[in-house]
């Protein structure tokens, strides 16, 4: 069937694009829950599926029609611009604004407002730098335009919402309340949570107080709601993951490699594993479960790496087993050592015949002698 051309725009019937052409990306957090991964690297720059996590967010924004992104930086702010430059490699125009003191989510948004070019009534996309999602960004912007909202929020449903902020809505999707981290059954009135992606009407950003810490979750959104502003929720239950913990970050990277989490920035074909150019993997080593092996890393004979991330220059020696873990830059996992659900910091050395499990974190540069730690018998 031949498509019919869209009617030309007229003064009486303008044609609006559903795209938001500008975005703010909040990348200033210290990532303390991710240590030791974030000792030398800001959270958005920790590699996931072979590239800094921020690359996935920027690529998805560009694919959704965004042209101009302002990065709100703070912790280790100096590492962003040398890597991404002006953003032209991603088809974007990037600018960087650094907070001299932490300003919170709302304060960070207000602090970069002077770099935006949008008209007062235009939509501005706001993304948190630690959320991996398959959100239909144009649909959220389209909902924002269609409803005439002041702010629109991506909402997702979770089985246990106690660790999140609940966002109940009326039958039309209009937000009725913000309930931060409820604990009692009576407080859990919905399974809808704030998923960390917003569309602001540009003029609303200027109402956020300048020069002081402001939380959009605890101050901006509730205050606007109380003042009668229109806050719209859009439930999108595609892939969503908060990468705030090491376990979640490793899982997110594996899901990107496996293709469960969508991203145009994965540097290779999605599948059971991803080996970047310059890595060396023994012929009899086994990689599976979304494992990513970065450039310069070495996987020894008979080693098994499952659902894990092995960063640049790291070594997994012969016979070692690494499962659901992250091995930092330049780290060494000794022969026959078992690593499960662990984070091994940059430059750490875990000697042969160790067994590290259950969320253990080995700090950057630490050295664990051979056969020093076990969770089971050595027989």
Tab-separated table of C-alpha atoms in Angstrom:
chain	number	residue	atom	x	y	z
A	1	UNK	CA	0.000	0.000	0.000
A	2	UNK	CA	1.330	3.376	-0.929
A	3	UNK	CA	1.746	5.831	1.930
A	4	UNK	CA	-0.145	9.092	1.709
A	5	UNK	CA	1.941	12.238	2.228
A	6	UNK	CA	1.322	14.217	5.383
A	7	UNK	CA	-0.623	17.462	4.915
A	8	UNK	CA	1.541	20.548	4.725
A	9	UNK	CA	1.800	22.714	7.821
A	10	UNK	CA	-0.382	25.807	7.806
A	11	UNK	CA	-0.952	28.662	10.176
A	12	UNK	CA	-4.194	27.001	11.280
A	13	UNK	CA	-2.820	23.437	11.597
A	14	UNK	CA	0.857	23.264	12.536
A	15	UNK	CA	2.631	19.928	12.373
A	16	UNK	CA	4.656	19.258	15.486
A	17	UNK	CA	7.530	16.817	15.713
A	18	UNK	CA	7.212	14.443	18.674
A	19	UNK	CA	10.974	14.659	19.249
A	20	UNK	CA	12.675	16.610	21.979
A	21	UNK	CA	15.799	18.049	20.378
A	22	UNK	CA	17.542	18.872	23.674
A	23	UNK	CA	18.391	16.752	26.694
A	24	UNK	CA	20.054	17.086	30.077
A	25	UNK	CA	22.015	14.092	31.315
A	26	UNK	CA	22.653	13.941	35.065
A	27	UNK	CA	26.098	12.371	35.451
A	28	UNK	CA	27.448	14.037	38.602
A	29	UNK	CA	26.951	11.319	41.225
A	30	UNK	CA	29.874	9.750	43.084
A	31	UNK	CA	28.589	6.211	42.619
A	32	UNK	CA	29.473	5.205	46.173
A	33	UNK	CA	27.333	2.059	45.985
A	34	UNK	CA	29.471	0.907	43.059
A	35	UNK	CA	32.848	1.148	44.763
A	36	UNK	CA	35.534	0.070	44.030
A	37	UNK	CA	34.410	0.418	40.386
A	38	UNK	CA	34.068	4.171	40.829
A	39	UNK	CA	37.271	4.885	42.723
A	40	UNK	CA	39.003	6.149	39.574
A	41	UNK	CA	36.079	6.298	37.136
A	42	UNK	CA	32.747	8.129	37.419
A	43	UNK	CA	29.793	5.742	37.320
A	44	UNK	CA	28.568	6.714	33.825
A	45	UNK	CA	32.054	6.019	32.424
A	46	UNK	CA	32.371	2.475	33.786
A	47	UNK	CA	32.326	0.173	30.735
A	48	UNK	CA	29.164	-1.813	30.040
A	49	UNK	CA	29.178	-4.146	27.037
A	50	UNK	CA	32.503	-2.774	25.917
A	51	UNK	CA	31.914	0.994	26.036
A	52	UNK	CA	31.323	3.540	28.817
A	53	UNK	CA	27.730	3.165	29.996
A	54	UNK	CA	27.042	6.789	29.089
A	55	UNK	CA	27.670	5.906	25.427
A	56	UNK	CA	24.548	3.737	25.405
A	57	UNK	CA	22.424	6.553	26.808
A	58	UNK	CA	23.771	9.122	24.362
A	59	UNK	CA	23.284	6.789	21.398
A	60	UNK	CA	19.679	6.064	22.373
A	61	UNK	CA	18.986	9.785	22.822
A	62	UNK	CA	20.414	10.504	19.376
A	63	UNK	CA	18.302	7.714	17.865
A	64	UNK	CA	15.210	9.341	19.435
A	65	UNK	CA	15.845	12.656	17.684
A	66	UNK	CA	17.862	14.508	20.328
A	67	UNK	CA	20.500	16.812	18.829
A	68	UNK	CA	21.906	18.784	21.775
A	69	UNK	CA	22.847	17.278	25.156
A	70	UNK	CA	24.116	19.138	28.213
A	71	UNK	CA	25.983	16.907	30.658
A	72	UNK	CA	25.633	17.953	34.299
A	73	UNK	CA	28.939	16.747	35.754
A	74	UNK	CA	30.556	16.876	39.169
A	75	UNK	CA	32.566	13.863	40.406
A	76	UNK	CA	35.683	13.297	38.261
A	77	UNK	CA	34.188	15.746	35.768
A	78	UNK	CA	37.456	16.042	33.885
A	79	UNK	CA	37.151	12.596	32.259
A	80	UNK	CA	33.973	13.170	30.205
A	81	UNK	CA	35.024	15.734	27.611
A	82	UNK	CA	38.342	14.077	26.618
A	83	UNK	CA	36.389	10.918	25.787
A	84	UNK	CA	33.287	12.299	24.062
A	85	UNK	CA	34.537	15.664	22.824
A	86	UNK	CA	31.875	17.699	21.057
A	87	UNK	CA	29.709	14.595	20.533
A	88	UNK	CA	29.943	14.646	16.739
A	89	UNK	CA	31.008	10.976	16.624
A	90	UNK	CA	27.563	10.151	18.033
A	91	UNK	CA	25.724	12.662	15.875
A	92	UNK	CA	25.228	15.012	18.824
A	93	UNK	CA	26.312	18.418	20.048
A	94	UNK	CA	27.562	17.950	23.624
A	95	UNK	CA	28.228	20.608	26.248
A	96	UNK	CA	29.543	20.147	29.777
A	97	UNK	CA	28.640	22.018	32.945
A	98	UNK	CA	30.454	21.153	36.187
A	99	UNK	CA	28.968	21.707	39.640
A	100	UNK	CA	31.420	23.171	42.122
A	101	UNK	CA	29.278	21.790	44.959
A	102	UNK	CA	26.726	18.927	44.784
A	103	UNK	CA	23.308	20.340	43.900
A	104	UNK	CA	21.065	17.253	43.794
A	105	UNK	CA	18.954	16.251	40.811
A	106	UNK	CA	16.844	19.410	40.664
A	107	UNK	CA	19.747	21.734	41.383
A	108	UNK	CA	21.793	20.086	38.637
A	109	UNK	CA	18.981	20.554	36.104
A	110	UNK	CA	18.645	24.232	37.046
A	111	UNK	CA	22.418	24.727	36.961
A	112	UNK	CA	22.668	23.823	33.265
A	113	UNK	CA	19.528	25.655	32.108
A	114	UNK	CA	21.546	28.552	30.683
A	115	UNK	CA	23.032	26.185	28.065
A	116	UNK	CA	19.649	25.190	26.638
A	117	UNK	CA	18.392	26.721	23.393
A	118	UNK	CA	14.753	25.606	23.553
A	119	UNK	CA	11.826	28.017	23.534
A	120	UNK	CA	9.771	28.290	26.777
A	121	UNK	CA	7.104	25.862	25.560
A	122	UNK	CA	9.473	23.249	24.127
A	123	UNK	CA	10.064	19.831	25.684
A	124	UNK	CA	13.444	19.064	27.272
A	125	UNK	CA	14.384	15.464	27.977
A	126	UNK	CA	16.092	14.748	31.337
A	127	UNK	CA	17.921	11.455	31.891
A	128	UNK	CA	19.547	10.008	34.989
A	129	UNK	CA	23.033	8.668	34.295
A	130	UNK	CA	22.565	5.283	35.960
A	131	UNK	CA	19.395	3.917	34.339
A	132	UNK	CA	19.456	1.283	31.593
A	133	UNK	CA	16.125	1.217	29.824
A	134	UNK	CA	14.342	0.328	26.629
A	135	UNK	CA	11.963	3.266	27.068
A	136	UNK	CA	10.227	4.544	23.932
A	137	UNK	CA	11.537	8.100	24.266
A	138	UNK	CA	9.496	9.571	21.381
A	139	UNK	CA	6.338	8.102	22.948
A	140	UNK	CA	7.092	9.868	26.251
A	141	UNK	CA	7.669	13.157	24.437
A	142	UNK	CA	4.520	12.591	22.388
A	143	UNK	CA	2.515	11.985	25.584
A	144	UNK	CA	3.946	15.194	27.030
A	145	UNK	CA	2.858	17.216	24.005
A	146	UNK	CA	-0.565	15.556	23.670
A	147	UNK	CA	-1.518	16.114	27.312
A	148	UNK	CA	-0.069	19.611	27.644
A	149	UNK	CA	1.812	18.561	30.772
A	150	UNK	CA	4.309	20.704	32.622
A	151	UNK	CA	6.408	17.600	33.376
A	152	UNK	CA	6.004	14.035	32.161
A	153	UNK	CA	7.564	11.059	33.900
A	154	UNK	CA	8.475	7.603	32.710
A	155	UNK	CA	6.882	5.139	35.133
A	156	UNK	CA	7.541	1.427	35.336
A	157	UNK	CA	5.991	-1.355	37.400
A	158	UNK	CA	8.070	-3.432	39.835
A	159	UNK	CA	7.127	-6.406	42.041
A	160	UNK	CA	8.560	-4.843	45.225
A	161	UNK	CA	8.434	-1.043	45.155
A	162	UNK	CA	9.700	-0.411	48.701
A	163	UNK	CA	13.137	0.765	47.546
A	164	UNK	CA	11.687	3.283	45.108
A	165	UNK	CA	9.441	6.325	44.931
A	166	UNK	CA	5.830	5.413	44.192
A	167	UNK	CA	3.886	7.497	41.665
A	168	UNK	CA	0.119	6.823	41.663
A	169	UNK	CA	-1.877	8.218	38.741
A	170	UNK	CA	-5.532	8.737	37.894
A	171	UNK	CA	-7.256	6.865	35.016
A	172	UNK	CA	-5.933	9.464	32.539
A	173	UNK	CA	-2.345	9.029	33.690
A	174	UNK	CA	-2.187	12.296	35.602
A	175	UNK	CA	0.063	12.039	38.674
A	176	UNK	CA	-1.802	12.312	41.967
A	177	UNK	CA	1.012	11.948	44.534
A	178	UNK	CA	4.683	11.181	45.162
A	179	UNK	CA	5.400	8.649	47.899
A	180	UNK	CA	9.072	8.142	48.688
A	181	UNK	CA	10.199	4.613	49.639
A	182	UNK	CA	7.105	3.287	51.459
A	183	UNK	CA	7.618	0.523	54.012
A	184	UNK	CA	4.224	-0.525	55.382
A	185	UNK	CA	1.600	-2.384	53.290
A	186	UNK	CA	-0.780	0.529	53.762
A	187	UNK	CA	1.706	2.901	52.108
A	188	UNK	CA	2.136	0.724	49.018
A	189	UNK	CA	-0.821	2.035	47.017
A	190	UNK	CA	0.626	1.277	43.563
A	191	UNK	CA	3.388	-0.711	41.902
A	192	UNK	CA	4.270	2.236	39.645
A	193	UNK	CA	7.647	3.817	40.343
A	194	UNK	CA	9.575	6.820	39.113
A	195	UNK	CA	11.872	5.315	36.461
A	196	UNK	CA	14.252	8.283	36.231
A	197	UNK	CA	13.464	9.787	32.823
A	198	UNK	CA	11.485	13.011	32.483
A	199	UNK	CA	10.287	15.549	29.961
A	200	UNK	CA	10.181	19.119	31.277
A	201	UNK	CA	8.492	22.008	29.537
A	202	UNK	CA	11.468	24.372	29.216
A	203	UNK	CA	9.908	27.224	31.228
A	204	UNK	CA	9.323	24.919	34.213
A	205	UNK	CA	13.071	24.372	34.629
A	206	UNK	CA	13.481	28.069	35.435
A	207	UNK	CA	11.124	27.719	38.416
A	208	UNK	CA	13.617	25.438	40.201
A	209	UNK	CA	15.554	27.467	42.816
A	210	UNK	CA	19.090	28.263	41.653
A	211	UNK	CA	22.331	27.962	43.574
A	212	UNK	CA	21.308	25.402	46.188
A	213	UNK	CA	20.726	21.641	46.426
A	214	UNK	CA	17.281	20.601	45.194
A	215	UNK	CA	15.808	17.122	44.829
A	216	UNK	CA	13.261	16.771	42.027
A	217	UNK	CA	11.849	13.674	43.726
A	218	UNK	CA	11.395	15.194	47.183
A	219	UNK	CA	10.952	18.892	46.445
A	220	UNK	CA	10.357	19.904	42.815
A	221	UNK	CA	7.740	17.317	41.841
A	222	UNK	CA	5.705	17.401	45.103
A	223	UNK	CA	5.773	21.216	45.237
A	224	UNK	CA	4.631	21.566	41.635
A	225	UNK	CA	1.869	19.039	42.214
A	226	UNK	CA	0.692	20.923	45.313
A	227	UNK	CA	0.642	24.143	43.281
A	228	UNK	CA	-1.681	22.582	40.712
A	229	UNK	CA	0.827	21.889	37.944
A	230	UNK	CA	0.095	19.125	35.453
A	231	UNK	CA	2.434	16.168	35.969
A	232	UNK	CA	1.768	13.286	33.610
A	233	UNK	CA	2.881	9.692	33.994
A	234	UNK	CA	3.493	7.261	31.161
A	235	UNK	CA	3.876	3.597	32.070
A	236	UNK	CA	6.402	1.824	29.856
A	237	UNK	CA	7.234	-1.671	31.048
A	238	UNK	CA	9.983	-2.506	28.593
A	239	UNK	CA	13.461	-3.302	29.930
A	240	UNK	CA	14.453	-1.189	32.954
A	241	UNK	CA	17.321	-1.521	35.419
A	242	UNK	CA	18.854	0.800	38.005
A	243	UNK	CA	22.606	0.196	37.728
A	244	UNK	CA	23.370	1.523	41.196
A	245	UNK	CA	24.897	-1.670	42.624
A	246	UNK	CA	27.744	-3.852	41.322
A	247	UNK	CA	25.397	-6.814	40.879
A	248	UNK	CA	22.996	-4.709	38.815
A	249	UNK	CA	25.787	-3.185	36.757
A	250	UNK	CA	27.196	-6.587	35.838
A	251	UNK	CA	23.716	-7.803	34.968
A	252	UNK	CA	23.056	-4.719	32.831
A	253	UNK	CA	26.256	-5.202	30.857
A	254	UNK	CA	25.406	-8.869	30.252
A	255	UNK	CA	21.879	-7.957	29.143
A	256	UNK	CA	23.298	-5.469	26.638
A	257	UNK	CA	25.590	-8.143	25.195
A	258	UNK	CA	22.727	-10.653	25.057
A	259	UNK	CA	20.457	-8.118	23.350
A	260	UNK	CA	17.902	-8.103	26.161
A	261	UNK	CA	18.570	-4.405	26.772
A	262	UNK	CA	18.460	-2.400	23.533
A	263	UNK	CA	21.345	-0.153	22.517
A	264	UNK	CA	22.738	0.943	19.160
A	265	UNK	CA	26.150	1.423	20.814
A	266	UNK	CA	27.103	-2.211	21.524
A	267	UNK	CA	30.414	-2.559	19.608
A	268	UNK	CA	29.639	-5.842	17.906
A	269	UNK	CA	26.896	-8.325	17.280
A	270	UNK	CA	24.738	-9.218	20.280
A	271	UNK	CA	25.031	-12.820	21.402
A	272	UNK	CA	26.311	-15.109	24.132
A	273	UNK	CA	29.524	-13.169	24.546
A	274	UNK	CA	31.431	-10.188	23.173
A	275	UNK	CA	35.215	-10.149	22.704
A	276	UNK	CA	36.647	-6.772	21.749
A	277	UNK	CA	39.577	-6.364	19.357
A	278	UNK	CA	42.899	-6.810	21.112
A	279	UNK	CA	41.655	-9.323	23.678
A	280	UNK	CA	43.155	-12.821	23.754
A	281	UNK	CA	40.994	-15.816	24.613
A	282	UNK	CA	42.383	-19.365	24.745
A	283	UNK	CA	40.784	-21.788	22.302
A	284	UNK	CA	39.496	-24.010	25.098
A	285	UNK	CA	38.233	-21.207	27.336
A	286	UNK	CA	34.451	-20.907	27.597
A	287	UNK	CA	32.628	-17.571	27.539
A	288	UNK	CA	28.853	-17.371	28.023
A	289	UNK	CA	25.905	-15.556	29.583
A	290	UNK	CA	26.603	-12.134	28.061
A	291	UNK	CA	30.262	-11.994	29.062
A	292	UNK	CA	32.265	-9.067	27.675
A	293	UNK	CA	36.070	-9.226	27.371
A	294	UNK	CA	37.700	-5.839	26.782
A	295	UNK	CA	40.732	-4.918	24.723
A	296	UNK	CA	44.041	-6.207	26.072
A	297	UNK	CA	42.410	-8.688	28.437
A	298	UNK	CA	43.622	-12.299	28.508
A	299	UNK	CA	41.500	-15.383	29.232
A	300	UNK	CA	43.664	-18.440	29.914
A	301	UNK	CA	43.336	-22.067	28.936
A	302	UNK	CA	40.362	-23.891	30.422
A	303	UNK	CA	39.002	-20.765	32.111
A	304	UNK	CA	35.233	-20.257	32.278
A	305	UNK	CA	33.710	-16.778	32.312
A	306	UNK	CA	29.926	-16.558	32.685
A	307	UNK	CA	27.788	-13.393	32.689
A	308	UNK	CA	30.775	-11.251	33.601
A	309	UNK	CA	32.713	-8.176	32.514
A	310	UNK	CA	36.495	-8.391	32.168
A	311	UNK	CA	37.922	-4.910	31.686
A	312	UNK	CA	40.932	-3.773	29.683
A	313	UNK	CA	44.248	-5.423	30.433
A	314	UNK	CA	42.846	-7.841	33.018
A	315	UNK	CA	43.958	-11.479	33.146
A	316	UNK	CA	41.947	-14.575	34.005
A	317	UNK	CA	44.522	-17.329	34.401
A	318	UNK	CA	44.120	-20.971	33.304
A	319	UNK	CA	41.386	-22.964	34.994
A	320	UNK	CA	39.833	-19.984	36.788
A	321	UNK	CA	36.049	-19.562	36.955
A	322	UNK	CA	34.481	-16.084	36.891
A	323	UNK	CA	30.703	-15.898	37.218
A	324	UNK	CA	28.411	-12.832	37.485
A	325	UNK	CA	31.385	-10.654	38.368
A	326	UNK	CA	33.372	-7.663	37.215
A	327	UNK	CA	37.144	-7.851	36.896
A	328	UNK	CA	38.668	-4.371	36.892
A	329	UNK	CA	41.257	-2.848	34.596
A	330	UNK	CA	44.608	-4.611	34.892
A	331	UNK	CA	43.407	-7.000	37.608
A	332	UNK	CA	44.577	-10.623	37.778
A	333	UNK	CA	42.505	-13.669	38.690
A	334	UNK	CA	44.867	-16.526	39.573
A	335	UNK	CA	44.791	-20.037	38.190
A	336	UNK	CA	41.940	-22.234	39.450
A	337	UNK	CA	40.467	-19.373	41.492
A	338	UNK	CA	36.671	-19.144	41.632
A	339	UNK	CA	35.053	-15.710	41.538
A	340	UNK	CA	31.274	-15.541	41.870
A	341	UNK	CA	29.140	-12.423	42.405
A	342	UNK	CA	32.252	-10.355	43.094
A	343	UNK	CA	33.867	-7.079	42.066
A	344	UNK	CA	37.633	-7.054	41.651
A	345	UNK	CA	39.025	-3.520	41.635
A	346	UNK	CA	41.463	-2.064	39.148
A	347	UNK	CA	44.959	-3.500	39.482
A	348	UNK	CA	44.002	-6.016	42.178
A	349	UNK	CA	45.727	-9.404	42.217
A	350	UNK	CA	43.856	-12.475	43.430
A	351	UNK	CA	46.290	-15.370	43.710
A	352	UNK	CA	45.667	-18.933	42.576
A	353	UNK	CA	43.296	-21.352	44.348
A	354	UNK	CA	41.127	-18.758	46.075
A	355	UNK	CA	37.339	-18.752	46.266
A	356	UNK	CA	35.519	-15.401	46.476
A	357	UNK	CA	31.714	-15.331	46.524
A	358	UNK	CA	28.530	-13.557	47.547
A	359	UNK	CA	29.113	-9.909	46.773
A	360	UNK	CA	32.701	-9.601	47.987
A	361	UNK	CA	34.527	-6.478	46.800
A	362	UNK	CA	38.299	-6.508	46.414
A	363	UNK	CA	39.693	-2.977	46.503
A	364	UNK	CA	41.855	-1.463	43.802
A	365	UNK	CA	45.464	-2.617	44.012
A	366	UNK	CA	44.795	-5.175	46.757
A	367	UNK	CA	46.763	-8.445	46.754
A	368	UNK	CA	45.321	-11.745	47.965
A	369	UNK	CA	47.924	-14.525	48.319
A	370	UNK	CA	47.445	-17.980	46.860
A	371	UNK	CA	44.861	-20.184	48.617
A	372	UNK	CA	44.157	-17.466	51.201
A	373	UNK	CA	40.336	-17.282	51.084
A	374	UNK	CA	37.775	-20.035	50.607
A	375	UNK	CA	34.058	-20.478	51.175
A	376	UNK	CA	34.183	-24.243	50.987
A	377	UNK	CA	36.500	-27.122	51.799
A	378	UNK	CA	39.741	-27.298	49.867
A	379	UNK	CA	39.092	-30.966	49.093
